[in-house]
Coordinates of N, CA and C in Angstrom, one line a residue:
V1 N 0.7 -1.0 0.2 CA 0.1 -0.2 -0.2 C 0.7 1.3 0.3
V2 N 1.9 1.2 0.9 CA 2.6 2.5 0.9 C 3.4 2.7 -0.6
K3 N 3.7 1.7 -1.1 CA 4.4 1.8 -2.3 C 3.4 2.1 -3.4
D4 N 2.1 1.7 -3.6 CA 1.3 2.3 -4.3 C 0.9 3.6 -4.3
E5 N 1.0 3.9 -3.1 CA 0.3 5.6 -2.5 C 1.2 6.1 -2.9
S6 N 2.5 6.5 -2.6 CA 3.8 6.6 -3.0 C 4.0 7.2 -4.8
R7 N 3.4 6.3 -5.1 CA 3.8 6.3 -7.0 C 2.8 7.2 -7.1
L8 N 1.2 7.1 -6.8 CA 0.2 8.2 -7.1 C 0.7 9.6 -6.6
I9 N 1.4 9.6 -5.6 CA 1.7 10.6 -5.3 C 3.1 11.3 -5.8
E10 N 3.8 10.9 -6.1 CA 4.4 11.3 -7.4 C 4.0 11.9 -8.8
L11 N 2.8 11.3 -9.1 CA 1.9 11.8 -10.0 C 1.4 12.9 -10.1
R12 N 1.5 13.7 -8.9 CA 0.9 15.0 -8.1 C 0.6 15.8 -9.4
K13 N 1.6 15.8 -10.4 CA 1.3 17.4 -11.5 C -0.1 16.8 -12.3
E14 N 0.2 15.5 -12.7 CA -1.1 14.7 -13.2 C -2.3 15.0 -12.7
I15 N -2.5 14.6 -11.4 CA -3.8 14.5 -10.7 C -4.3 15.5 -9.6
G16 N -3.3 16.5 -9.9 CA -3.7 17.7 -9.2 C -3.8 17.7 -7.9
S17 N -4.4 18.6 -7.2 CA -4.5 18.3 -5.6 C -5.2 16.8 -5.3
G18 N -5.8 16.0 -6.0 CA -6.0 14.6 -5.5 C -5.0 14.0 -4.9
Y19 N -3.8 14.3 -5.1 CA -2.8 13.5 -4.6 C -2.6 13.6 -2.9
L20 N -3.4 14.3 -2.5 CA -3.4 14.9 -1.0 C -4.1 13.4 -0.3
I21 N -5.1 12.8 -1.1 CA -6.0 11.8 -0.7 C -4.9 10.7 -0.5
H22 N -3.9 10.4 -1.4 CA -3.2 9.4 -1.5 C -2.2 9.8 -0.1
K23 N -1.7 11.0 0.1 CA -0.9 11.0 1.1 C -1.3 10.5 2.5
R24 N -2.7 11.1 3.1 CA -3.5 10.7 3.5 C -3.6 9.1 4.0
L25 N -3.8 8.6 2.8 CA -4.1 6.7 3.0 C -2.7 6.7 3.1
R26 N -1.7 6.9 2.5 CA -0.2 6.3 3.0 C 0.2 6.5 4.1
A27 N -0.7 7.4 4.9 CA -0.2 7.8 6.5 C -1.1 6.6 7.4
D28 N -2.2 6.1 6.9 CA -2.9 5.3 7.6 C -2.4 4.1 7.1
A29 N -1.5 3.8 6.1 CA -0.9 2.7 6.2 C 0.7 2.7 6.9
Y30 N 1.3 3.8 7.2 CA 2.5 4.2 7.9 C 2.2 4.1 9.7
V31 N 0.5 4.1 9.7 CA 0.2 3.9 11.3 C 0.2 2.2 11.2
A32 N -0.3 1.5 10.9 CA -0.8 0.4 10.3 C 0.4 -0.3 10.7
L33 N 1.6 -0.1 9.9 CA 2.8 -0.4 10.0 C 3.6 0.5 11.2
R34 N 3.0 1.0 12.2 CA 3.8 1.5 13.5 C 5.1 2.5 12.8
Q35 N 4.6 3.2 11.8 CA 5.6 3.9 11.4 C 5.1 5.5 11.7
N36 N 4.5 5.4 12.9 CA 4.0 6.8 13.2 C 4.6 7.8 12.7
E37 N 6.3 8.6 13.1 CA 6.7 9.6 12.4 C 6.5 9.9 10.8
K38 N 6.3 8.8 10.3 CA 6.3 9.0 8.7 C 4.8 9.4 8.4
A39 N 4.0 8.5 9.3 CA 2.5 9.2 9.2 C 2.3 10.6 9.7
I40 N 2.9 11.0 10.6 CA 3.0 12.7 11.0 C 3.2 13.3 10.0
A41 N 4.5 12.9 9.4 CA 5.1 14.3 8.3 C 4.4 14.1 6.9
D42 N 3.2 13.0 6.7 CA 2.5 12.9 5.7 C 1.1 13.8 5.9
L43 N 0.9 13.7 7.0 CA -0.3 14.2 7.6 C -0.4 15.6 7.6
E44 N 1.1 16.0 8.0 CA 1.5 17.6 8.1 C 1.2 18.1 6.9
D45 N 1.7 17.5 6.0 CA 1.8 18.2 4.6 C 0.3 18.2 3.9
V46 N -0.4 17.0 4.2 CA -2.0 17.1 4.0 C -2.6 18.3 4.5
V47 N -2.6 18.7 5.9 CA -3.0 19.7 6.4 C -2.5 21.1 5.8
R48 N -1.0 21.3 5.6 CA -0.8 22.2 5.5 C -1.3 22.7 3.6
E49 N -1.9 21.7 3.0 CA -2.2 22.1 1.6 C -3.4 22.1 1.9
N50 N -4.1 21.2 2.7 CA -6.0 21.4 2.7 C -6.0 21.5 4.5
P51 N -5.9 22.8 5.1 CA -6.4 22.9 6.5 C -7.9 22.4 6.5
V52 N -8.6 22.1 5.9 CA -9.7 21.8 6.3 C -10.2 20.4 6.6
N53 N -9.1 19.7 6.2 CA -9.1 17.9 6.0 C -9.0 17.2 7.6
R54 N -10.5 17.1 8.1 CA -11.0 17.2 9.6 C -10.5 15.5 9.8
K55 N -9.8 14.5 8.5 CA -9.7 13.2 8.9 C -8.2 13.5 9.2
A56 N -7.4 14.0 8.4 CA -6.3 14.2 8.8 C -5.6 14.8 10.2
H57 N -6.7 15.9 10.5 CA -6.4 16.7 11.7 C -7.0 15.5 12.9
K58 N -7.6 14.6 12.8 CA -8.0 13.7 13.8 C -7.1 12.8 14.3
L59 N -6.4 12.5 12.7 CA -5.4 11.3 13.0 C -4.2 12.1 13.5
L60 N -4.0 13.0 13.1 CA -3.0 13.7 13.6 C -3.1 13.8 15.3
L61 N -4.2 14.1 15.6 CA -4.4 14.1 17.0 C -4.2 13.3 17.9
E62 N -4.6 12.2 17.0 CA -4.4 10.9 17.8 C -2.9 10.4 17.9
L63 N -2.3 10.4 16.6 CA -0.5 10.6 16.9 C 0.1 11.3 17.9
Y64 N -0.4 12.4 18.1 CA 0.5 13.4 18.6 C 0.0 12.9 20.4
R65 N -0.9 12.3 20.2 CA -1.5 12.0 21.8 C -0.4 10.6 22.0
K66 N -0.1 9.9 21.0 CA 0.4 8.6 21.3 C 1.9 9.1 21.6
K67 N 2.4 10.2 20.9 CA 4.0 10.4 21.4 C 3.5 11.5 22.8
N68 N 2.6 11.9 23.2 CA 2.5 13.0 24.4 C 3.0 14.5 23.8
D69 N 3.0 14.4 22.6 CA 3.1 15.9 22.0 C 2.2 17.2 22.3
K70 N 2.7 17.6 23.8 CA 1.5 18.5 24.2 C 1.0 19.6 23.4
K71 N 2.3 20.2 23.1 CA 1.9 21.5 21.8 C 1.0 21.5 20.9
N72 N 1.6 20.2 20.0 CA 0.7 19.7 19.0 C -0.5 19.4 19.7
I73 N -1.1 18.9 20.5 CA -2.1 18.0 20.7 C -3.1 19.1 21.3
A74 N -2.5 20.2 21.8 CA -3.3 21.7 21.7 C -3.9 22.1 20.6
K75 N -2.9 22.2 20.1 CA -3.1 22.6 18.4 C -4.0 21.9 17.9
E76 N -4.0 20.6 17.6 CA -5.0 19.9 16.9 C -6.8 19.9 17.5
E77 N -6.5 20.4 19.0 CA -7.7 20.1 19.5 C -8.5 21.7 19.4
A78 N -7.6 22.5 19.2 CA -8.1 23.9 19.0 C -8.9 23.9 17.6
I79 N -8.1 23.3 16.5 CA -8.6 23.2 15.3 C -9.6 22.5 14.9
L80 N -9.9 21.6 15.8 CA -10.9 20.1 15.5 C -12.3 21.1 16.5
A81 N -12.0 21.7 17.1 CA -13.1 22.5 18.1 C -13.8 24.0 17.0
K82 N -13.3 24.1 16.2 CA -13.9 25.1 15.3 C -15.2 24.4 14.7

């Protein structure tokens, strides 16, 4: 899954902003593989490009809670409270 989603992300010029869904899906795969730092990096890219992506924010919040990242937990909670 990671390999497939990575290939689709590489095609971002051809698929436009649709590549963001593949970044989020790759993040899901990274979480399943317990590669949370890679998942966080992908999700941070997703929310930087699309700040209203609530699924990405929710998953980021979950991952930040797992690593007890209080600063980013507060940031994501504030975003999701809106």
